[in-house]
Amino acid sequence: MRTKEANVLYPEGRVRDPSAAAVAGKYWAIFRTQLLNSLAYPIDLLGRSLLIILFMWIFMNLWRVTYGATGARSIAGLTLADTMWYLMMAEAVMLSKRDLSETISEQVKDGSVAYLLNKPFNFILYHFAAGLGGSVLAFGGNLIIGTAVVWLMVGPPPGMTGWIFAGAAVALSWLLDFCFSALIGLSAFVVEETNAFRWIYQKFLLLLGGVLIPLDFFPAWLQTVSLNLPFAWIIYGPARLFVDPSLARLGRVFLQQGIWLAVVGGIVWFIYRRAAARLVINGG
Amino acid sequence: MNAISVRNLRKTFQTKRKAAGLRGSLRALWKPAFQDVEAVRGISFEMEAGELLGFIGPNGAGKSTTIKILTGILHPSSGEAAVLGYVPWQERQALAFQIGSVFGQRPQLWYHLPAVDTFYLFGKIYELDDGSLKRRISFLAEAFEIEELLETPVRKLSLGQRMRCEVAASLLHKPRVLLLDEPSIGLDVVAKQRLRMTIQRMNELEGVGVLLTSHDAGDIETLCRRVIIVNHGEIVYRDKVSALKRRYLTVKTVDVRYNEQLAPDFRLPGVEMLKVGRYGAKMRFDTRITPVEPVISGLAAAGSLADVTVSEPSLEDVISAIYARTEA
Ligand SMILES: Nc1ncnc2c1ncn2[C@@H]1O[C@H](COP(=O)(O)OP(=O)(O)OP(=O)(O)O)[C@@H](O)[C@H]1O
Ligand SMILES: [Mg+2]
């Protein structure tokens, strides 16, 4: 047994030369494990997805009255059906994104972050892969249930292009949202309470991100403000792309998401580098 | 080359101190007061490749802190350490491929998933290819007798079963050094024994060096050839386990019973009388000071013997005695 086993793994002195595939495989495995973990409680998963029914029902009543009162078929270029499909996508993203900031700040505070650091992976990428693994199922569930409900209310959804474009943009949304969460989570190294930051971020998403109302309905100045902030590109960008899947819009959404990812992601990376050094000194 | 060498390692934690109540909180906010806790105070030791080394000490002695420094998750305040030639806190990731660690109080297995899922995850994290990972899992499953448990969600396993899975998981990448911080915590006698046997077996089979901390002298007694005892962040004893026993197991306690009444002033030279009753007595002596022979003949001469029991202190008692000596 000894001779057989001895050669199975790293023979002594071998210099590891991890291929890009092996490194990607790591994060894929983390993603997959988190996915399996969410599947461990399917009822729970379903329960959370049912929330979207309530949201869509409220929105439907709200906007039917509004459209009825104005008498117009479309407001700012959006029909009632467009608005509902927009809100469905916005809610699906909002309800499925996982709040990693809480996980991270808990781990920083109780020191368990240290136990993740003695494995050969990057802490930030680990959380991103795990967060994504936790989100996709919830997102899928929200989409299926949301689509069924909104279809009954206002008729068929946008075409295939809308789904594909929105899907791609949502992936970047999660990434951007994750950067904000990581920023909030890592701030636990400096301040003891991170809840205030979390609260502010949530409110920015709700009000200026387009979760409750398509930004097109805002007065012009507020629209300008919102569209120049990152929050719109987490929710509004993909949701609006869903109901208006033009190439021009796709390009604009990607460009904005790319810019904000570079900015916020860069800050996270910088802070993480410093925080990790500090963590190792202060210990768990 | 030594697997681990540690020279004059120190770790001082700074903890914020805060007086009770609101006023204390405000003052701490304004002008935080720090208190130094010297967790490790100049420890030096070496561990050979493939050695089983025990590290014991009472709560707060600095065992976990030392292990955390050796895995690279904690920076020492001063001193040197090398694990397999790496300076842990400088080359943490490279070292991670060569060592395994289990913190008994910090489970690593995903709680809601079967252990085999975590095994696959770790395999990927350590960049094993699928073929060798499969072979490795089935090998470890057999060695740790966990074949039947691998598919069960971890939350449904008993503590002993879970700990066997934890240790197996830490060996997936075939580390050359295993750092075990209280792996036997909370286990019953049988589960402890089983875990010890498997650790011993993996040590023989693969030559993995093991640094083991424990509160249980039995772990050290059955597993380790050498032991280091720490207290208050310092090494207070280090030697072979056998030498420890030879040196400290010289104190004998003797219980005698007689068929007839004893003289109330019954005494033996060089023997401490713990209790003298009408038909029996309990006494203690150290064989290095008082030879056995005269004691036994003195006992026989005192009357018609009904029963004699001679007992040695347990390793547990020995260690408590060493702690007590270092407290003074
Ligand atoms: N992160 C920390 N911040 C401040 N003090 C700490 C920290 N970690 C440990 N200590 C202190 O350092 C000392 C040694 O702790 P350590 O955990 O190493 O002890 P131990 O020997 O593992 O004890 P036990 O047997 O209870 O696990 C203790 O006094 C503890 O309070
Ligand atoms: Mg400890």
XYZ file of C-alpha atoms and ligand atoms in Angstrom:
644
model
C 0.000 0.000 0.000
C 2.818 2.283 0.896
C 4.609 2.087 -2.444
C 1.403 2.592 -4.354
C 0.303 5.564 -2.317
C 3.645 7.237 -2.069
C 3.620 8.322 -5.672
C 0.032 9.416 -5.964
C 0.557 12.968 -4.845
C 3.279 15.571 -4.911
C 6.499 13.644 -4.813
C 8.992 15.392 -2.589
C 10.708 18.350 -4.077
C 8.305 18.803 -6.957
C 7.912 22.454 -7.806
C 4.256 23.201 -8.242
C 3.386 24.982 -11.412
C -0.321 25.580 -11.229
C -1.898 25.922 -14.630
C -4.543 28.553 -15.179
C -7.013 25.694 -15.493
C -6.145 24.349 -12.053
C -6.573 27.789 -10.529
C -9.896 28.360 -12.286
C -10.909 24.845 -11.225
C -10.508 25.854 -7.595
C -12.979 28.670 -7.777
C -15.329 26.589 -9.887
C -15.253 23.947 -7.140
C -16.019 26.573 -4.500
C -18.920 27.835 -6.614
C -20.207 24.305 -7.078
C -19.945 23.439 -3.389
C -21.898 26.519 -2.388
C -24.487 25.622 -5.015
C -24.843 22.145 -3.516
C -25.087 23.738 -0.120
C -28.088 25.853 -1.161
C -29.680 22.736 -2.589
C -29.492 21.105 0.828
C -32.652 23.001 1.790
C -34.869 23.141 -1.289
C -37.996 24.192 0.596
C -36.170 27.138 2.061
C -34.987 28.103 -1.394
C -38.495 27.903 -2.797
C -39.907 29.880 0.104
C -37.577 32.747 -0.585
C -38.461 32.716 -4.246
C -42.148 33.053 -3.414
C -41.483 36.538 -2.078
C -41.305 37.835 -5.618
C -45.003 37.021 -6.127
C -45.924 39.479 -3.400
C -43.683 42.172 -4.841
C -45.061 41.787 -8.349
C -48.619 41.875 -7.103
C -48.033 45.151 -5.280
C -46.248 46.697 -8.276
C -49.009 45.578 -10.630
C -51.681 47.320 -8.579
C -49.575 50.416 -8.205
C -48.665 50.836 -11.837
C -52.044 49.833 -13.262
C -53.571 52.724 -11.354
C -50.780 55.099 -12.424
C -51.016 54.194 -16.098
C -54.805 54.364 -15.887
C -54.706 57.830 -14.309
C -52.394 59.333 -16.935
C -54.330 57.700 -19.732
C -51.105 57.269 -21.701
C -50.146 53.945 -23.286
C -46.521 54.505 -22.407
C -44.625 56.662 -19.919
C -41.060 57.700 -20.819
C -41.081 55.070 -23.540
C -42.213 52.203 -21.285
C -45.623 50.527 -21.545
C -47.247 48.961 -18.493
C -46.000 45.562 -19.704
C -42.453 46.922 -20.125
C -42.524 48.383 -16.638
C -43.683 45.125 -15.105
C -41.042 43.060 -16.915
C -38.429 45.609 -15.923
C -39.478 45.334 -12.292
C -39.522 41.552 -12.468
C -35.875 41.476 -13.551
C -34.913 44.180 -11.041
C -36.548 42.267 -8.184
C -35.073 38.951 -9.293
C -31.577 40.433 -9.107
C -32.210 42.277 -5.867
C -33.745 39.288 -4.079
C -31.126 36.790 -5.163
C -27.933 38.679 -4.466
C -26.370 37.429 -1.291
C -25.260 39.799 1.363
C -21.637 38.864 1.629
C -20.748 41.961 3.590
C -22.329 40.445 6.657
C -20.518 37.138 6.230
C -17.204 38.858 5.720
C -17.529 41.270 8.616
C -18.590 38.428 10.920
C -15.535 36.466 9.867
C -13.301 39.447 10.410
C -14.752 40.110 13.849
C -14.693 36.574 15.213
C -11.322 35.836 13.666
C -12.507 32.890 11.576
C -11.183 34.748 8.548
C -7.781 33.451 9.618
C -8.845 29.856 9.084
C -9.724 30.582 5.477
C -6.316 32.075 4.945
C -4.374 28.894 5.576
C -5.688 27.334 2.401
C -4.121 28.066 -0.939
C -6.717 30.383 -2.445
C -7.443 34.056 -2.580
C -9.854 35.108 0.127
C -11.686 37.667 -2.010
C -12.109 35.328 -4.957
C -13.199 32.581 -2.591
C -16.035 34.726 -1.328
C -16.985 35.814 -4.777
C -17.183 32.236 -6.058
C -19.143 31.171 -2.986
C -21.460 34.169 -3.271
C -22.168 33.418 -6.893
C -22.887 29.798 -6.004
C -25.424 31.002 -3.465
C -27.051 33.430 -5.883
C -27.637 31.539 -9.094
C -30.229 29.119 -7.758
C -32.162 31.845 -6.013
C -31.974 33.912 -9.169
C -33.235 31.014 -11.277
C -36.094 30.424 -8.870
C -37.007 34.098 -8.834
C -36.952 34.257 -12.614
C -39.178 31.233 -13.092
C -41.758 32.276 -10.534
C -41.566 35.955 -11.452
C -41.978 35.201 -15.148
C -44.997 33.004 -14.537
C -46.694 35.675 -12.446
C -45.947 38.630 -14.687
C -46.899 36.661 -17.788
C -50.341 36.121 -16.280
C -50.609 39.813 -15.478
C -49.416 41.521 -18.655
C -48.746 38.927 -21.333
C -45.580 37.361 -22.801
C -42.030 38.425 -21.823
C -39.441 40.108 -24.074
C -37.742 37.956 -26.712
C -34.681 35.746 -26.499
C -32.171 38.593 -26.969
C -33.508 40.285 -23.858
C -32.860 37.179 -21.777
C -29.351 36.691 -23.090
C -28.284 40.332 -22.783
C -29.809 40.678 -19.331
C -28.208 37.420 -18.221
C -24.756 38.631 -19.208
C -25.277 41.990 -17.523
C -26.577 40.349 -14.345
C -23.338 38.403 -14.001
C -21.437 41.686 -13.969
C -24.010 43.156 -11.583
C -23.263 40.463 -9.060
C -19.580 41.122 -9.430
C -20.080 44.835 -8.848
C -22.422 44.244 -5.938
C -19.884 41.842 -4.512
C -17.209 44.534 -4.631
C -19.413 46.816 -2.558
C -20.188 44.000 -0.123
C -16.508 43.192 0.226
C -15.761 46.844 0.864
C -18.397 46.982 3.601
C -17.306 43.640 5.028
C -13.633 44.537 5.097
C -14.394 47.813 6.819
C -14.881 45.631 9.908
C -11.108 45.722 10.204
C -11.355 49.399 11.014
C -14.775 49.996 12.567
C -16.635 47.641 14.853
C -20.117 48.126 13.454
C -20.638 47.770 9.731
C -24.442 47.807 9.799
C -24.647 51.526 9.061
C -22.707 51.122 5.832
C -24.856 48.199 4.846
C -28.014 50.183 5.483
C -26.806 53.119 3.395
C -25.788 50.890 0.518
C -29.169 49.153 0.506
C -30.978 52.474 0.415
C -28.849 53.743 -2.439
C -29.727 50.611 -4.398
C -33.417 50.977 -3.629
C -33.689 54.663 -4.464
C -31.021 55.397 -7.044
C -30.474 51.881 -8.382
C -33.926 51.485 -9.846
C -35.274 48.692 -7.663
C -38.613 50.355 -6.986
C -39.065 52.420 -10.098
C -37.427 52.531 -13.540
C -34.993 55.454 -13.510
C -36.581 56.695 -16.767
C -39.492 57.974 -14.673
C -37.245 60.265 -12.622
C -37.002 63.990 -13.385
C -34.131 64.693 -15.771
C -31.653 65.969 -13.152
C -32.167 63.005 -10.842
C -31.795 60.665 -13.769
C -28.464 62.261 -14.595
C -27.329 61.860 -11.015
C -28.393 58.219 -10.757
C -26.953 57.180 -14.083
C -23.601 58.582 -13.062
C -23.509 56.511 -9.898
C -22.627 52.820 -9.810
C -25.906 51.676 -8.197
C -27.897 52.069 -11.422
C -25.608 49.605 -13.174
C -26.287 46.899 -10.637
C -30.083 46.894 -11.001
C -31.346 49.342 -13.589
C -28.785 48.428 -16.265
C -29.634 44.741 -16.654
C -33.371 45.211 -16.036
C -33.696 47.946 -18.627
C -31.635 45.902 -21.059
C -34.094 43.087 -20.560
C -37.009 45.098 -21.972
C -34.934 46.981 -24.553
C -32.203 44.636 -25.743
C -30.512 46.898 -28.275
C -26.833 46.572 -29.029
C -26.297 50.246 -28.249
C -27.776 49.795 -24.789
C -25.813 46.595 -24.240
C -22.597 48.445 -25.030
C -23.486 51.250 -22.657
C -24.375 48.919 -19.788
C -21.179 46.908 -20.217
C -19.069 50.032 -20.438
C -20.523 51.487 -17.254
C -20.284 48.196 -15.398
C -16.702 47.797 -16.576
C -15.706 51.255 -15.401
C -17.267 50.853 -11.972
C -15.853 47.372 -11.584
C -12.383 48.701 -12.257
C -12.856 51.525 -9.766
C -14.583 49.705 -6.906
C -12.747 46.439 -7.539
C -9.437 48.286 -7.454
C -10.294 49.846 -4.105
C -11.281 46.445 -2.701
C -8.057 44.880 -3.881
C -5.986 47.656 -2.374
C -7.806 47.500 0.957
C -7.672 43.728 1.061
C -3.905 43.742 0.584
C -3.502 46.090 3.517
C -6.134 44.381 5.635
C -4.625 40.940 5.121
C -1.264 42.173 6.328
C -2.902 43.773 9.320
C -4.958 40.705 10.052
C -1.943 38.456 10.173
C -0.408 40.780 12.691
C -3.430 41.121 14.923
C -4.466 37.554 14.702
C -7.548 35.505 15.352
C 16.508 18.970 7.982
C 14.043 19.440 10.791
C 10.401 19.559 9.837
C 9.815 22.376 12.281
C 12.292 24.552 14.046
C 11.317 27.377 16.307
C 13.726 29.801 17.925
C 12.802 32.161 20.673
C 9.274 32.687 19.437
C 7.229 35.399 21.102
C 3.718 36.634 20.607
C 2.192 39.495 22.504
C -1.431 40.351 21.860
C -2.718 43.815 22.445
C -6.252 43.797 23.650
C -8.419 46.850 24.107
C -9.415 47.359 27.667
C -12.644 48.985 28.554
C -14.119 49.839 31.908
C -17.670 48.673 32.553
C -20.713 50.740 31.658
C -21.475 53.557 29.279
C -18.843 55.853 30.658
C -16.225 53.167 30.161
C -17.350 52.695 26.575
C -17.146 56.388 25.843
C -13.741 56.697 27.433
C -12.526 53.680 25.421
C -13.757 55.377 22.267
C -11.980 58.574 23.125
C -8.790 57.168 24.494
C -8.496 53.412 24.073
C -6.416 51.675 26.708
C -4.437 48.642 25.647
C -3.343 45.703 27.653
C -0.574 43.367 26.589
C -1.154 39.646 26.794
C 2.038 37.654 26.413
C 0.670 34.467 24.893
C 4.009 32.964 23.855
C 7.171 33.977 25.688
C 10.294 32.790 23.960
C 9.613 29.236 22.901
C 12.296 27.206 21.098
C 11.993 23.635 19.896
C 12.631 21.369 16.963
C 10.556 18.645 15.400
C 12.191 16.038 13.186
C 10.647 14.936 9.912
C 8.133 12.203 10.537
C 8.115 12.711 14.286
C 5.047 12.598 16.515
C 5.485 15.431 18.966
C 3.088 16.222 21.774
C 2.449 19.749 22.944
C 0.500 19.997 26.153
C -0.327 22.652 28.656
C -3.270 24.076 30.602
C -5.814 26.523 29.157
C -4.248 29.704 27.911
C -0.738 28.265 27.865
C -0.154 29.430 24.297
C -0.532 26.140 22.414
C -3.041 27.347 19.833
C -1.145 30.584 19.366
C 2.019 28.631 18.560
C 0.179 26.413 16.093
C -1.427 29.421 14.419
C 1.977 30.995 13.971
C 3.282 27.770 12.468
C 0.438 27.611 9.928
C 1.164 31.203 8.961
C -2.133 32.742 9.978
C -0.540 34.681 12.797
C 2.541 36.868 12.817
C 4.834 36.440 15.826
C 6.012 39.508 17.707
C 9.577 38.293 17.446
C 11.619 35.146 16.976
C 12.160 32.739 14.129
C 10.354 29.714 12.826
C 10.714 27.466 9.831
C 8.279 24.795 8.777
C 9.718 22.543 6.058
C 12.087 25.372 5.286
C 9.358 27.978 4.849
C 8.876 30.969 7.087
C 5.154 30.433 7.679
C 3.954 34.024 7.895
C 5.935 35.031 4.844
C 5.203 32.053 2.598
C 1.795 31.024 3.828
C 0.330 29.900 0.518
C 3.350 27.888 -0.598
C 3.485 26.268 2.814
C -0.225 25.487 2.685
C 0.434 22.912 -0.024
C 2.849 21.056 2.241
C 1.106 21.049 5.594
C -2.298 20.102 6.892
C -4.037 21.486 9.923
C -7.010 20.619 12.065
C -8.346 22.916 14.730
C -10.634 20.810 16.879
C -12.724 23.817 17.745
C -13.027 25.030 14.138
C -14.575 22.418 11.876
C -13.598 22.751 8.240
C -16.100 20.362 6.715
C -19.220 21.940 5.251
C -21.863 21.261 7.829
C -24.854 20.614 5.581
C -23.049 18.618 2.924
C -21.682 15.088 2.933
C -17.976 15.007 3.785
C -17.119 13.750 0.323
C -18.225 17.092 -1.147
C -15.734 18.929 1.044
C -13.120 16.337 0.085
C -13.648 17.176 -3.585
C -13.527 20.873 -2.833
C -10.250 20.537 -0.934
C -8.853 18.353 -3.690
C -9.497 21.149 -6.182
C -8.155 23.772 -3.838
C -4.931 21.807 -3.513
C -4.852 21.404 -7.296
C -5.033 17.617 -7.385
C -6.106 16.054 -10.642
C -9.307 14.028 -10.633
C -7.650 10.625 -10.890
C -5.295 11.026 -7.954
C -7.984 12.733 -5.903
C -10.305 9.749 -6.357
C -7.577 7.304 -5.409
C -6.590 9.419 -2.455
C -10.152 9.645 -1.164
C -10.679 5.914 -1.323
C -7.337 5.307 0.350
C -8.114 7.689 3.214
C -11.672 6.424 3.511
C -10.279 2.981 4.135
C -7.525 4.102 6.485
C -9.915 6.150 8.605
C -12.774 3.658 8.322
C -15.129 6.302 7.042
C -16.308 4.671 3.798
C -19.828 4.409 5.174
C -19.882 7.979 6.448
C -18.690 9.914 3.441
C -22.099 10.293 1.828
C -23.928 11.371 4.977
C -24.403 15.091 5.640
C -21.786 16.081 8.196
C -24.397 17.450 10.595
C -25.728 13.913 11.039
C -22.382 12.420 12.071
C -21.304 11.846 15.650
C -18.468 13.981 16.934
C -16.013 11.099 16.730
C -17.015 10.257 13.168
C -16.800 13.884 12.203
C -13.345 14.291 13.666
C -12.085 11.268 11.741
C -13.431 12.903 8.580
C -11.812 16.224 9.541
C -8.398 14.656 9.971
C -8.796 12.666 6.761
C -9.671 15.893 4.918
C -6.522 17.544 6.194
C -4.446 14.733 4.693
C -5.921 14.842 1.179
C -2.993 16.696 -0.314
C -0.562 14.387 1.424
C 1.067 16.965 3.645
C 4.449 16.302 5.156
C 3.530 17.934 8.431
C 0.198 17.826 10.197
C -0.669 20.356 12.889
C -3.438 19.106 15.122
C -4.856 21.488 17.696
C -6.934 19.493 20.140
C -8.307 16.940 17.713
C -9.656 14.818 20.551
C -11.687 17.574 22.186
C -15.063 16.289 23.321
C -14.503 12.697 22.179
C -15.260 9.718 24.382
C -12.609 7.152 25.286
C -13.392 4.809 22.417
C -13.513 7.547 19.786
C -10.256 8.993 21.099
C -8.566 5.633 20.891
C -9.772 5.151 17.341
C -8.558 8.547 16.243
C -5.174 7.973 17.848
C -4.763 4.683 16.044
C -5.508 6.240 12.682
C -3.129 9.117 13.246
C -0.436 6.677 14.250
C -1.116 4.579 11.201
C -0.877 7.522 8.810
C 2.371 8.492 10.471
C 3.806 5.019 9.885
C 2.420 4.717 6.379
C 3.329 8.088 4.964
C 5.848 9.467 7.404
C 3.761 12.562 8.027
C 5.142 14.492 10.985
C 2.525 15.377 13.569
C 2.544 18.190 16.086
C -0.339 17.523 18.403
C -1.779 19.623 21.186
C -4.095 18.115 23.697
C -5.377 18.334 27.224
C -5.486 14.598 27.369
C -2.319 12.989 28.662
C -3.540 9.736 27.131
C -3.204 11.214 23.641
C 0.397 12.028 24.319
C 1.115 8.787 26.111
C -0.120 6.544 23.332
C 0.886 8.633 20.335
C 3.990 10.622 21.016
C 7.525 9.658 21.670
C 8.461 13.129 22.785
C 6.510 15.722 24.682
C 6.788 19.433 25.309
C 4.907 20.896 28.214
C 4.114 24.594 28.155
C 2.695 26.848 30.800
C 2.201 30.605 30.670
C 3.770 30.766 27.229
C 7.005 29.053 28.233
C 8.318 25.551 27.883
C 8.482 24.019 31.331
C 9.417 20.477 30.390
C 10.617 18.615 27.351
C 11.755 15.045 27.032
C 10.840 11.624 25.812
C 7.522 10.428 27.152
C 9.258 7.337 28.524
C 11.761 9.493 30.424
C 8.928 11.562 31.817
C 7.362 8.426 33.156
C 10.599 7.008 34.481
C 11.400 10.222 36.207
C 8.060 10.972 37.731
C 6.479 7.568 38.157
C 8.759 6.751 41.067
C 6.217 7.786 43.637
C 4.273 4.749 44.821
C 1.119 4.771 46.840
C 0.578 1.680 48.971
C -2.676 0.516 50.498
C -2.422 -2.313 53.075
C -5.018 -4.288 54.984
C -4.295 -6.602 57.933
C -6.105 -9.539 59.507
C -5.354 -8.194 62.981
C -5.325 -4.809 64.661
C -2.447 -2.452 63.888
C -0.445 -0.560 66.458
C -1.822 3.003 66.441
C 1.701 4.461 66.205
C 2.566 2.349 63.139
C 5.325 4.068 61.106
C 7.961 3.079 58.550
C 11.162 5.060 57.983
C 11.216 7.187 54.809
C 7.518 6.640 54.152
C 4.831 9.284 54.385
C 1.791 7.903 56.170
C -1.358 9.247 54.558
C -3.827 7.427 56.771
C -3.557 4.863 59.560
C -6.694 2.985 60.555
C -7.314 0.074 62.899
C -6.969 -2.657 60.261
C -5.129 -0.867 57.498
C -3.048 2.065 56.283
C -2.354 4.182 53.243
C 1.126 5.542 52.590
C 3.361 7.055 49.944
C 7.061 6.892 49.222
C 9.520 7.736 46.489
C 11.601 4.798 45.284
C 14.529 7.080 44.547
C 14.764 7.979 48.235
C 13.389 4.942 49.972
C 14.163 1.521 48.472
C 11.251 -0.850 47.998
C 12.685 -3.790 49.902
C 12.732 -2.453 53.509
C 9.268 -1.001 53.022
C 7.810 -4.337 52.000
C 9.536 -6.248 54.776
C 8.472 -3.566 57.280
C 4.873 -4.052 56.142
C 5.125 -7.827 56.500
C 6.635 -7.521 59.952
C 3.786 -5.338 61.213
C 1.258 -8.172 61.257
C -0.583 -10.769 59.194
C -1.226 -9.186 55.769
C -4.673 -9.497 54.171
C -4.132 -7.355 51.034
C -1.648 -4.973 49.421
C -2.230 -2.559 46.537
C 0.572 -0.542 44.997
C -0.297 2.246 42.568
C 1.633 4.730 40.464
C 0.503 8.226 39.601
C -1.165 8.629 36.215
C 0.557 10.727 33.589
C -2.238 13.181 34.287
C -1.075 13.525 37.906
C 2.511 13.889 36.785
C 1.620 16.730 34.482
C -0.447 18.473 37.127
C 2.551 18.199 39.422
C 4.758 19.815 36.791
C 2.238 22.636 36.293
C 2.006 23.117 40.034
C 5.778 23.273 40.328
C 5.975 25.956 37.648
C 3.210 28.005 39.243
C 5.304 28.380 42.376
N -6.560 37.114 19.321
C -6.199 37.263 20.586
N -6.221 38.476 21.167
C -5.841 38.640 22.445
N -5.416 37.651 23.256
C -5.373 36.407 22.760
C -5.757 36.147 21.407
N -5.613 34.820 21.174
C -5.158 34.288 22.333
N -5.005 35.234 23.282
C -4.495 35.016 24.645
O -3.271 34.338 24.566
C -3.160 33.363 25.578
C -2.850 32.015 24.959
O -3.954 31.556 24.216
P -3.973 30.203 23.414
O -5.246 30.132 22.672
O -2.728 30.069 22.636
O -3.965 29.136 24.581
P -4.086 27.558 24.514
O -2.853 27.007 25.112
O -4.423 27.121 23.147
O -5.277 27.297 25.489
P -6.504 26.255 25.402
O -6.000 25.000 25.994
O -7.534 26.887 26.248
O -6.894 26.138 23.978
C -4.447 33.417 26.356
O -4.222 34.173 27.512
C -5.410 34.127 25.444
O -6.319 34.888 26.188
Mg -6.109 26.204 22.231
